[in-house]
Amino acid sequence: MPKRAFSPLRRLLLGGLLASVASALLPWSNAIAEDAKTLRIGYQKFNSVNILKGSGALEKALAQQGVKVSWHEFAAGPQLLEALSTGAIDLGHAADAPSVFAQAAGKPVVYLAAEQPYPRGIGLVVREQDHIASVQDLKGKRVATGRGWNAQYLLAVALQQAGLSYQDITPAYVNNAADAVAALQSGSVQASTLWDPFLAAAEAQPGLKNLRDGSGLTNNRTFYLSTASFADQHREWLKTFFSELSKVSQWANAKPAEVASLLAPQLGINASVLEVASERRNYNAVAITPQIVAEQQKLADTFQGLGLIPHKLSVADAVYPTAVLP
């Protein structure tokens, strides 16, 4: 395999792996040390919050209120939500599945807003040499995925659509995208579930293909979350955050190539790969509607039916009741 084609994906995945290890060994000590006039924001690679960080606009806007901003990177949603629930950060974002799992675990997180649907940003990736042509071909195969990942939900509903059940495959649980891709490349699994930008990087790698994305199966939304206590006390900070997020999101939707150029140095991945991921995403934040609650409820019920969530939960109970969008 040409080294040049592999190195961007390797750098990106290694960065995610190192961030995951760091978050496990040093449990958000920097975030905990911030003073009371600092908005501590958790983010993941490649999203509207990551773009907002790169713009510097939020720092300027909050400085007028005497508020500083600190940014804390996480490898995936579950780690970010754990930090949010323990008070190590004040605000962050996560995909649909990690958000439901956090609520099921009793973590005191609330939904503030949602992103637009992003079904093409998740996928089931296979090796071409394994000659897997459809989801039906995954029967009896090992699939690398993570507990509570948005891409795990895609796997579950894709199997259902194909007339299979989750029990028809053998899940190989991993903690991050780096491990998922490594397992696929080694042949220890026959498919891996991934999300952008890791998915876009894998699609650009010779020998790998996206077997099925979320189109027609899941909206794969990103949610913005906080705790009710923080939102009650700092509503003006949140309104400023979402105001600046709206501006940068509109720019990002119109300029995917510029988004890629902005983030490429941070992520250590080729801008052309990031542009592909950005072109298929709508970054605009929207209010939590009954339709979005129903989407999340279906997701929660699906995971409960698989025995991955132990009890029935009401997604509506975790929706913050006061509007914070501009």
Phi, psi and omega in degrees: 000135182297135183298322184297323181289332185271329191297321178299316178296318181298317180297318181296314181292322178296321178298318178295321180295315180296322178296322179295316179296317181297320181291333179282320184278327180239086191290076171062034182299323180295320180295319183296331185282351183293152179278176189289344180261027179239130173272115184262115187246128174265140180214164175240167181297136170064084175191179183296325179292321176299320178293318178300318177302315182294335183281331183077004185290324183293320179302317180294318182292316182284337177301330179292341176260006181074027184244135175265168178232135171234144186244138184224116185273141178231149183288331183199171183299317182303319178294320179297316182291329175296316178296320178297317184291335180267000179084012180282333172228168185253336190204146178190187180224153178203160179285177187298313184293311178302327180295318178294318179296325178295317178295319180297330179277002178081016180285139187278056180254149180230149176280128176258320183197172180228159172267168177292162179304145182219057187294333181276000181270005174227153182197167174254113187257136180228167174269138178298328183292344179273352175057043174267113188259342183208168178298327178302330181289352178280353180302127180081001183263162174267133182233124178280129178205175179242150178290122179081014177281150171299325179287338173292322176296318175303315179303314183297313184283331176293320176297317179299315181297329181275005179082015178248173175239168178299333180286349179280350176240167175251107180288135174249101188282132179232170184259346183202169182295328180300315179293324180296315180291320179299320179296321179292315182295328180282344183086005179285342171230163181255355177202156176223143175267131183221163176228160178293145007273356180297324179295312180299322178294320179293321180297332181276355183268128178302138177095350178244149177215153178272109183288322184200128173259191187275000183304125180080359183240318183207143179280345175047061181275149166266140178243148173259128188227154174211200170246154182299321181296317179293315181299321179298321186271341187226046183297323181294323176299316182294321179295322176294317178303310184289332176295313179289325178297321179298317181296313183289331179291319178297319176297316182296320179296326183274339188229064182299326180293322179288325174301314180299318179295324179292317188271338185305315179296326180290320187269343181068037180224152184303136181299330180296325177291316180294327179295321176301313181295322182289325181296333183262016182236142171249116189275350187299135176273143179228160178292156177284114181257166175304326178296318180293321175299318180296322176300313181294324180295320177298318179298314180298317181294325178296313179294326176294319179297333177276356182079011181271339169244125192285343185212162178293138175227159179251108181300324182302332181294340183259008179272124180294130191281347185251135182292137177236357178283150179293000000 
